[in-house]
C-alpha cells in the first residue's frame, strides 16, 4: 500500500511529469537486428521459424547483459534481445524471420504498419514450420487503459477510480476481440499448414493487489481490476488460438510484476532500468524463451 509519511509522498507535479513516458512506452516500440551466432542443438528441428507480434515480442530498448557489437536498427524498435531471437539460437533454426513490430495491432499482420515495413503475414510461407505469435494487447488498448488509470489515481490513490470509470467495458472489449483473434490463427494455418503454431500470452504486468503507487501510479483498488482484465485477455487468446489448432504458451507466472525488485521483475515499471516502461526486460525475454522452449521440448539445459 502507499505510505503516507511526508517523506514518502510523491509530489503530484512530478507524478504528472512521469506519466508522459508511460504513454510513450505503451505505444509499443521495436529495433531490428539479426540473431547472433550461437551453438545450435545437434539437429535443427525447424527449417523456418517466423515470429509475429507486438512490442511484447519485439522487445524495445532491451540491453544485453553481455557486451554486444550489434547495433539495433530503428523502425519497429525490434531488438536482438527479444525472446524469438533467443529461441532461434537455442533451436538452431535453419532460417529465422522476426516480423514483430512495436505498436502492432491485428490489422498490421495483414497490412503495412509503416511505409517501409511489410505486412507481418508476408513472412509466412508454405515451408514455414514454426510460428510464435503475440498479438491483441494493443487492440485491447492496454496502453491507453494504463495511462487513463494512472491519471485517475492522482485524485484517489486508495480507491478504484479506474474500475468505476470502465465498469464492464474491458470485459466487453475482450469478448469483442474473439472473432479477430480466431481469424489470425485460422489464417496462419492456411498460409503455413505444416507449421507448429504457438500463441504466446502476456507476462504479468500488475500484481494481484496493493500495487506500488506512486512509483507505478495505479490506485490500490484498481490493481486487482487491471490484473483481472489481463488474465481475462490471456484466457481469451488461449481459447481462440486452441480452437484453431494452435498451442497456447502461458507465461503468466506471478511474482515478477512491475512492483517487484529489479533483480526479480520481468516487466519494467514506469522508470525502467532495462527496456521500455511497462514492457518486458531482458529477464522477461529469457523467461519467455524458457517457457516456449519447454513447450517445444528443449532439454532443461538448453531452455535455461
mmCIF file of C-alpha atoms in Angstrom:
data_model
loop_
_atom_site.group_PDB
_atom_site.id
_atom_site.type_symbol
_atom_site.label_atom_id
_atom_site.label_comp_id
_atom_site.label_asym_id
_atom_site.label_seq_id
_atom_site.Cartn_x
_atom_site.Cartn_y
_atom_site.Cartn_z
ATOM 1 C CA UNK A 1 0.000 0.000 0.000
ATOM 2 C CA UNK A 2 1.139 3.608 -0.466
ATOM 3 C CA UNK A 3 2.862 5.073 2.535
ATOM 4 C CA UNK A 4 1.532 8.279 3.994
ATOM 5 C CA UNK A 5 4.595 9.765 5.675
ATOM 6 C CA UNK A 6 5.703 13.200 4.442
ATOM 7 C CA UNK A 7 8.941 11.798 3.071
ATOM 8 C CA UNK A 8 7.141 9.074 1.133
ATOM 9 C CA UNK A 9 4.556 11.248 -0.604
ATOM 10 C CA UNK A 10 5.439 11.661 -4.265
ATOM 11 C CA UNK A 11 4.801 15.226 -5.456
ATOM 12 C CA UNK A 12 1.785 15.305 -7.738
ATOM 13 C CA UNK A 13 3.522 17.671 -10.156
ATOM 14 C CA UNK A 14 6.399 15.231 -10.532
ATOM 15 C CA UNK A 15 3.977 12.352 -10.913
ATOM 16 C CA UNK A 16 2.304 14.101 -13.827
ATOM 17 C CA UNK A 17 5.698 14.547 -15.445
ATOM 18 C CA UNK A 18 6.407 10.817 -15.325
ATOM 19 C CA UNK A 19 3.049 9.912 -16.861
ATOM 20 C CA UNK A 20 4.359 11.016 -20.258
ATOM 21 C CA UNK A 21 6.914 8.180 -20.519
ATOM 22 C CA UNK A 22 4.194 5.707 -19.597
ATOM 23 C CA UNK A 23 2.079 6.912 -22.504
ATOM 24 C CA UNK A 24 5.018 6.749 -24.897
ATOM 25 C CA UNK A 25 6.088 3.320 -23.729
ATOM 26 C CA UNK A 26 2.610 1.948 -24.004
ATOM 27 C CA UNK A 27 2.510 2.804 -27.697
ATOM 28 C CA UNK A 28 4.695 -0.266 -28.249
ATOM 29 C CA UNK A 29 8.200 0.298 -29.646
ATOM 30 C CA UNK A 30 10.515 -2.220 -31.803
ATOM 31 C CA UNK A 31 14.661 -2.377 -33.068
ATOM 32 C CA UNK A 32 15.677 -4.944 -35.743
ATOM 33 C CA UNK A 33 18.852 -6.944 -35.755
ATOM 34 C CA UNK A 34 19.960 -10.355 -36.906
ATOM 35 C CA UNK A 35 20.433 -13.040 -34.258
ATOM 36 C CA UNK A 36 23.955 -13.572 -33.007
ATOM 37 C CA UNK A 37 25.780 -16.771 -33.803
ATOM 38 C CA UNK A 38 25.094 -19.396 -31.168
ATOM 39 C CA UNK A 39 25.855 -23.041 -30.610
ATOM 40 C CA UNK A 40 22.956 -24.873 -32.304
ATOM 41 C CA UNK A 41 21.378 -28.008 -30.959
ATOM 42 C CA UNK A 42 22.624 -31.183 -32.674
ATOM 43 C CA UNK A 43 19.766 -31.213 -35.163
ATOM 44 C CA UNK A 44 17.673 -28.264 -36.260
ATOM 45 C CA UNK A 45 14.079 -29.486 -35.920
ATOM 46 C CA UNK A 46 12.686 -26.399 -37.664
ATOM 47 C CA UNK A 47 13.629 -25.179 -41.131
ATOM 48 C CA UNK A 48 11.911 -21.785 -40.990
ATOM 49 C CA UNK A 49 10.840 -20.064 -37.782
ATOM 50 C CA UNK A 50 8.692 -16.914 -38.055
ATOM 51 C CA UNK A 51 7.939 -14.621 -35.092
ATOM 52 C CA UNK A 52 4.899 -12.335 -35.275
ATOM 53 C CA UNK A 53 3.523 -9.790 -32.840
ATOM 54 C CA UNK A 54 3.720 -6.507 -30.983
ATOM 55 C CA UNK A 55 6.195 -4.868 -28.585
ATOM 56 C CA UNK A 56 5.977 -7.678 -26.019
ATOM 57 C CA UNK A 57 7.572 -9.755 -28.783
ATOM 58 C CA UNK A 58 9.795 -7.094 -30.362
ATOM 59 C CA UNK A 59 11.471 -6.147 -27.067
ATOM 60 C CA UNK A 60 12.070 -2.394 -27.365
ATOM 61 C CA UNK A 61 15.134 -0.840 -25.705
ATOM 62 C CA UNK A 62 16.384 -4.032 -24.040
ATOM 63 C CA UNK A 63 20.144 -4.084 -23.485
ATOM 64 C CA UNK A 64 22.068 -7.324 -23.397
ATOM 65 C CA UNK A 65 23.726 -8.344 -20.174
ATOM 66 C CA UNK A 66 26.880 -9.022 -22.157
ATOM 67 C CA UNK A 67 28.786 -6.685 -24.459
ATOM 68 C CA UNK A 68 27.444 -6.730 -27.989
ATOM 69 C CA UNK A 69 28.807 -5.148 -31.137
ATOM 70 C CA UNK A 70 25.418 -5.336 -32.836
ATOM 71 C CA UNK A 71 23.590 -2.043 -33.277
ATOM 72 C CA UNK A 72 19.801 -2.167 -33.434
ATOM 73 C CA UNK A 73 18.073 -0.661 -36.441
ATOM 74 C CA UNK A 74 15.383 1.952 -35.939
ATOM 75 C CA UNK A 75 11.914 1.277 -37.271
ATOM 76 C CA UNK A 76 9.808 -1.188 -35.343
ATOM 77 C CA UNK A 77 12.153 -0.860 -32.341
ATOM 78 C CA UNK A 78 12.773 -4.591 -32.561
ATOM 79 C CA UNK A 79 15.833 -5.726 -30.677
ATOM 80 C CA UNK A 80 18.017 -8.812 -30.949
ATOM 81 C CA UNK A 81 17.460 -9.296 -27.217
ATOM 82 C CA UNK A 82 13.873 -10.493 -27.603
ATOM 83 C CA UNK A 83 12.639 -13.996 -26.945
ATOM 84 C CA UNK A 84 12.285 -15.032 -30.618
ATOM 85 C CA UNK A 85 15.988 -14.371 -31.224
ATOM 86 C CA UNK A 86 16.933 -16.267 -28.069
ATOM 87 C CA UNK A 87 14.680 -19.146 -29.099
ATOM 88 C CA UNK A 88 16.012 -19.269 -32.656
ATOM 89 C CA UNK A 89 19.556 -19.529 -31.289
ATOM 90 C CA UNK A 90 18.620 -22.309 -28.866
ATOM 91 C CA UNK A 91 16.787 -24.255 -31.554
ATOM 92 C CA UNK A 92 19.451 -23.773 -34.175
ATOM 93 C CA UNK A 93 16.695 -22.915 -36.648
ATOM 94 C CA UNK A 94 17.918 -23.071 -40.238
ATOM 95 C CA UNK A 95 16.093 -19.853 -41.138
ATOM 96 C CA UNK A 96 14.614 -17.240 -38.797
ATOM 97 C CA UNK A 97 12.370 -14.299 -39.665
ATOM 98 C CA UNK A 98 11.354 -11.869 -36.936
ATOM 99 C CA UNK A 99 8.486 -9.777 -38.276
ATOM 100 C CA UNK A 100 7.335 -8.443 -34.885
ATOM 101 C CA UNK A 101 6.853 -4.707 -34.571
ATOM 102 C CA UNK A 102 6.138 -2.485 -31.610
ATOM 103 C CA UNK A 103 2.738 -0.874 -31.641
ATOM 104 C CA UNK A 104 1.340 -3.604 -33.888
ATOM 105 C CA UNK A 105 -2.357 -4.380 -33.898
ATOM 106 C CA UNK A 106 -4.046 -7.310 -35.591
ATOM 107 C CA UNK A 107 -4.540 -5.338 -38.801
ATOM 108 C CA UNK A 108 -0.753 -4.932 -39.099
ATOM 109 C CA UNK A 109 -0.469 -8.662 -39.658
ATOM 110 C CA UNK A 110 -2.347 -8.115 -42.912
ATOM 111 C CA UNK A 111 -1.294 -4.610 -43.974
ATOM 112 C CA UNK A 112 1.794 -2.405 -43.743
ATOM 113 C CA UNK A 113 2.230 -0.857 -40.319
ATOM 114 C CA UNK A 114 4.706 1.679 -41.722
ATOM 115 C CA UNK A 115 5.620 2.579 -45.280
ATOM 116 C CA UNK A 116 8.897 0.672 -45.006
ATOM 117 C CA UNK A 117 7.510 -2.472 -43.361
ATOM 118 C CA UNK A 118 5.703 -5.364 -44.997
ATOM 119 C CA UNK A 119 2.574 -6.940 -43.525
ATOM 120 C CA UNK A 120 3.774 -9.396 -40.926
ATOM 121 C CA UNK A 121 1.933 -12.269 -42.585
ATOM 122 C CA UNK A 122 4.149 -11.805 -45.661
ATOM 123 C CA UNK A 123 6.865 -13.610 -43.696
ATOM 124 C CA UNK A 124 4.794 -16.804 -43.695
ATOM 125 C CA UNK A 125 5.349 -19.380 -46.427
ATOM 126 C CA UNK A 126 4.161 -22.944 -47.026
ATOM 127 C CA UNK A 127 7.636 -24.044 -45.863
ATOM 128 C CA UNK A 128 7.370 -22.214 -42.518
ATOM 129 C CA UNK A 129 7.251 -24.872 -39.828
ATOM 130 C CA UNK A 130 7.334 -22.860 -36.590
ATOM 131 C CA UNK A 131 5.378 -19.703 -35.783
ATOM 132 C CA UNK A 132 5.182 -17.811 -32.495
ATOM 133 C CA UNK A 133 2.571 -15.093 -32.100
ATOM 134 C CA UNK A 134 1.968 -12.375 -29.507
ATOM 135 C CA UNK A 135 -0.822 -10.027 -30.562
ATOM 136 C CA UNK A 136 -4.048 -8.254 -29.437
ATOM 137 C CA UNK A 137 -2.753 -6.266 -26.451
ATOM 138 C CA UNK A 138 -2.789 -3.065 -28.473
ATOM 139 C CA UNK A 139 -6.189 -3.915 -29.955
ATOM 140 C CA UNK A 140 -7.436 -4.281 -26.386
ATOM 141 C CA UNK A 141 -5.885 -0.899 -25.607
ATOM 142 C CA UNK A 142 -3.883 -1.802 -22.521
ATOM 143 C CA UNK A 143 -1.522 1.133 -23.017
ATOM 144 C CA UNK A 144 -4.264 3.740 -23.089
ATOM 145 C CA UNK A 145 -6.012 1.991 -20.206
ATOM 146 C CA UNK A 146 -2.881 2.173 -18.042
ATOM 147 C CA UNK A 147 -2.448 5.866 -18.816
ATOM 148 C CA UNK A 148 -6.097 6.582 -18.011
ATOM 149 C CA UNK A 149 -5.908 4.636 -14.756
ATOM 150 C CA UNK A 150 -2.693 6.420 -13.783
ATOM 151 C CA UNK A 151 -4.289 9.832 -14.309
ATOM 152 C CA UNK A 152 -7.359 8.887 -12.301
ATOM 153 C CA UNK A 153 -5.227 7.587 -9.436
ATOM 154 C CA UNK A 154 -3.927 11.097 -8.725
ATOM 155 C CA UNK A 155 -7.134 12.154 -7.027
ATOM 156 C CA UNK A 156 -7.960 8.849 -5.342
ATOM 157 C CA UNK A 157 -4.888 6.638 -4.834
ATOM 158 C CA UNK A 158 -6.588 4.432 -2.237
ATOM 159 C CA UNK A 159 -9.801 3.896 -4.191
ATOM 160 C CA UNK A 160 -10.777 2.328 -7.504
ATOM 161 C CA UNK A 161 -11.471 5.271 -9.814
ATOM 162 C CA UNK A 162 -10.459 3.381 -12.944
ATOM 163 C CA UNK A 163 -12.779 0.471 -12.230
ATOM 164 C CA UNK A 164 -15.570 2.992 -11.692
ATOM 165 C CA UNK A 165 -14.706 4.651 -14.995
ATOM 166 C CA UNK A 166 -14.579 1.493 -17.141
ATOM 167 C CA UNK A 167 -17.128 -0.745 -15.432
ATOM 168 C CA UNK A 168 -17.714 -3.790 -17.662
ATOM 169 C CA UNK A 169 -16.162 -2.165 -20.736
ATOM 170 C CA UNK A 170 -12.853 -4.036 -20.564
ATOM 171 C CA UNK A 171 -14.510 -7.437 -20.435
ATOM 172 C CA UNK A 172 -16.689 -6.378 -23.369
ATOM 173 C CA UNK A 173 -13.594 -5.367 -25.337
ATOM 174 C CA UNK A 174 -12.063 -8.776 -24.769
ATOM 175 C CA UNK A 175 -15.197 -10.584 -25.900
ATOM 176 C CA UNK A 176 -15.442 -8.396 -28.990
ATOM 177 C CA UNK A 177 -11.876 -9.317 -29.968
ATOM 178 C CA UNK A 178 -12.624 -13.035 -30.144
ATOM 179 C CA UNK A 179 -13.517 -13.212 -33.863
ATOM 180 C CA UNK A 180 -10.404 -11.288 -34.919
ATOM 181 C CA UNK A 181 -8.069 -13.347 -32.747
ATOM 182 C CA UNK A 182 -9.628 -16.570 -34.002
ATOM 183 C CA UNK A 183 -9.179 -15.421 -37.601
ATOM 184 C CA UNK A 184 -5.478 -14.706 -37.005
ATOM 185 C CA UNK A 185 -4.801 -18.333 -36.151
ATOM 186 C CA UNK A 186 -7.035 -19.656 -38.921
ATOM 187 C CA UNK A 187 -5.134 -17.543 -41.452
ATOM 188 C CA UNK A 188 -1.739 -18.672 -40.159
ATOM 189 C CA UNK A 189 -2.830 -22.277 -40.574
ATOM 190 C CA UNK A 190 -3.880 -21.548 -44.129
ATOM 191 C CA UNK A 191 -0.618 -19.821 -45.065
ATOM 192 C CA UNK A 192 1.670 -22.282 -43.288
ATOM 193 C CA UNK A 193 -0.295 -25.530 -42.983
ATOM 194 C CA UNK A 194 2.646 -27.614 -41.762
ATOM 195 C CA UNK A 195 3.704 -25.176 -39.044
ATOM 196 C CA UNK A 196 3.687 -25.664 -35.303
ATOM 197 C CA UNK A 197 1.893 -22.520 -34.148
ATOM 198 C CA UNK A 198 2.387 -21.186 -30.616
ATOM 199 C CA UNK A 199 0.248 -18.382 -29.220
ATOM 200 C CA UNK A 200 2.337 -16.723 -26.522
ATOM 201 C CA UNK A 201 0.484 -14.896 -23.752
ATOM 202 C CA UNK A 202 1.458 -11.697 -21.964
ATOM 203 C CA UNK A 203 3.731 -11.558 -18.931
ATOM 204 C CA UNK A 204 2.116 -10.354 -15.715
ATOM 205 C CA UNK A 205 2.147 -6.547 -15.513
ATOM 206 C CA UNK A 206 0.394 -5.623 -12.261
ATOM 207 C CA UNK A 207 0.342 -7.672 -9.047
ATOM 208 C CA UNK A 208 -2.852 -9.226 -7.718
ATOM 209 C CA UNK A 209 -3.364 -6.495 -5.121
ATOM 210 C CA UNK A 210 -1.969 -3.394 -3.437
ATOM 211 C CA UNK A 211 0.375 -2.307 -6.226
ATOM 212 C CA UNK A 212 3.170 0.212 -5.733
ATOM 213 C CA UNK A 213 1.685 3.682 -6.022
ATOM 214 C CA UNK A 214 3.214 6.176 -6.744
ATOM 215 C CA UNK A 215 6.187 4.522 -8.480
ATOM 216 C CA UNK A 216 3.600 2.858 -10.698
ATOM 217 C CA UNK A 217 0.622 5.171 -10.228
ATOM 218 C CA UNK A 218 -2.330 2.790 -10.206
ATOM 219 C CA UNK A 219 -4.819 3.217 -7.352
ATOM 220 C CA UNK A 220 -4.927 0.399 -4.805
ATOM 221 C CA UNK A 221 -8.434 -0.683 -5.764
ATOM 222 C CA UNK A 222 -7.625 -0.640 -9.472
ATOM 223 C CA UNK A 223 -4.670 -3.028 -9.195
ATOM 224 C CA UNK A 224 -6.824 -6.185 -8.936
ATOM 225 C CA UNK A 225 -9.190 -4.744 -11.545
ATOM 226 C CA UNK A 226 -6.372 -4.474 -14.109
ATOM 227 C CA UNK A 227 -4.910 -7.826 -13.103
ATOM 228 C CA UNK A 228 -8.267 -9.495 -13.762
ATOM 229 C CA UNK A 229 -8.504 -7.769 -17.134
ATOM 230 C CA UNK A 230 -5.096 -9.064 -18.171
ATOM 231 C CA UNK A 231 -5.826 -12.626 -17.060
ATOM 232 C CA UNK A 232 -9.106 -12.483 -18.998
ATOM 233 C CA UNK A 233 -7.270 -11.289 -22.112
ATOM 234 C CA UNK A 234 -4.773 -14.149 -21.863
ATOM 235 C CA UNK A 235 -7.600 -16.644 -21.325
ATOM 236 C CA UNK A 236 -9.434 -15.418 -24.413
ATOM 237 C CA UNK A 237 -6.280 -15.674 -26.540
ATOM 238 C CA UNK A 238 -5.742 -19.225 -25.287
ATOM 239 C CA UNK A 239 -9.286 -20.301 -26.102
ATOM 240 C CA UNK A 240 -9.383 -18.830 -29.600
ATOM 241 C CA UNK A 241 -5.895 -19.986 -30.566
ATOM 242 C CA UNK A 242 -6.524 -23.525 -29.373
ATOM 243 C CA UNK A 243 -9.837 -23.626 -31.240
ATOM 244 C CA UNK A 244 -7.831 -23.097 -34.458
ATOM 245 C CA UNK A 245 -5.283 -25.787 -33.674
ATOM 246 C CA UNK A 246 -2.559 -23.591 -32.157
ATOM 247 C CA UNK A 247 -0.929 -24.215 -28.780
ATOM 248 C CA UNK A 248 -1.117 -21.568 -26.073
ATOM 249 C CA UNK A 249 2.062 -20.879 -24.084
ATOM 250 C CA UNK A 250 1.170 -19.481 -20.669
ATOM 251 C CA UNK A 251 3.929 -17.128 -19.482
ATOM 252 C CA UNK A 252 1.827 -15.516 -16.743
ATOM 253 C CA UNK A 253 3.935 -16.576 -13.764
ATOM 254 C CA UNK A 254 3.196 -14.449 -10.709
ATOM 255 C CA UNK A 255 5.878 -12.775 -8.661
ATOM 256 C CA UNK A 256 7.667 -10.918 -11.471
ATOM 257 C CA UNK A 257 5.393 -7.905 -11.998
ATOM 258 C CA UNK A 258 6.341 -4.217 -12.196
ATOM 259 C CA UNK A 259 6.173 -3.833 -8.412
ATOM 260 C CA UNK A 260 8.843 -6.440 -7.651
ATOM 261 C CA UNK A 261 12.547 -5.668 -7.207
ATOM 262 C CA UNK A 262 14.804 -5.065 -10.193
ATOM 263 C CA UNK A 263 16.509 -8.456 -9.796
ATOM 264 C CA UNK A 264 13.152 -10.276 -9.879
ATOM 265 C CA UNK A 265 10.790 -8.449 -12.198
ATOM 266 C CA UNK A 266 10.229 -9.470 -15.793
ATOM 267 C CA UNK A 267 8.323 -6.328 -16.799
ATOM 268 C CA UNK A 268 9.795 -2.882 -16.213
ATOM 269 C CA UNK A 269 7.951 -0.221 -14.265
ATOM 270 C CA UNK A 270 7.342 3.405 -15.121
ATOM 271 C CA UNK A 271 11.011 4.265 -14.629
ATOM 272 C CA UNK A 272 12.768 1.386 -16.433
ATOM 273 C CA UNK A 273 16.262 0.039 -15.910
ATOM 274 C CA UNK A 274 16.487 -2.244 -18.948
ATOM 275 C CA UNK A 275 13.741 -1.959 -21.527
ATOM 276 C CA UNK A 276 10.811 0.288 -22.264
ATOM 277 C CA UNK A 277 8.439 1.321 -19.466
ATOM 278 C CA UNK A 278 5.774 -1.306 -18.792
ATOM 279 C CA UNK A 279 7.433 -3.761 -21.210
ATOM 280 C CA UNK A 280 9.489 -6.938 -20.793
ATOM 281 C CA UNK A 281 13.102 -6.598 -19.757
ATOM 282 C CA UNK A 282 15.977 -8.973 -20.526
ATOM 283 C CA UNK A 283 14.955 -11.384 -17.747
ATOM 284 C CA UNK A 284 11.389 -11.339 -19.014
ATOM 285 C CA UNK A 285 12.511 -12.246 -22.513
ATOM 286 C CA UNK A 286 14.736 -15.027 -21.180
ATOM 287 C CA UNK A 287 11.830 -16.386 -19.150
ATOM 288 C CA UNK A 288 9.531 -16.275 -22.180
ATOM 289 C CA UNK A 289 12.112 -18.109 -24.268
ATOM 290 C CA UNK A 290 12.272 -20.706 -21.481
ATOM 291 C CA UNK A 291 8.502 -21.204 -21.486
ATOM 292 C CA UNK A 292 8.336 -21.508 -25.264
ATOM 293 C CA UNK A 293 11.429 -23.703 -25.407
ATOM 294 C CA UNK A 294 9.922 -26.038 -22.833
ATOM 295 C CA UNK A 295 6.763 -26.332 -24.930
ATOM 296 C CA UNK A 296 8.938 -27.317 -27.896
ATOM 297 C CA UNK A 297 10.752 -29.953 -25.869
ATOM 298 C CA UNK A 298 14.124 -28.298 -25.459
ATOM 299 C CA UNK A 299 16.170 -30.084 -22.793
ATOM 300 C CA UNK A 300 16.358 -28.306 -19.469
ATOM 301 C CA UNK A 301 19.968 -27.237 -20.023
ATOM 302 C CA UNK A 302 19.027 -25.755 -23.403
ATOM 303 C CA UNK A 303 15.918 -23.946 -22.083
ATOM 304 C CA UNK A 304 17.614 -22.420 -19.039
#
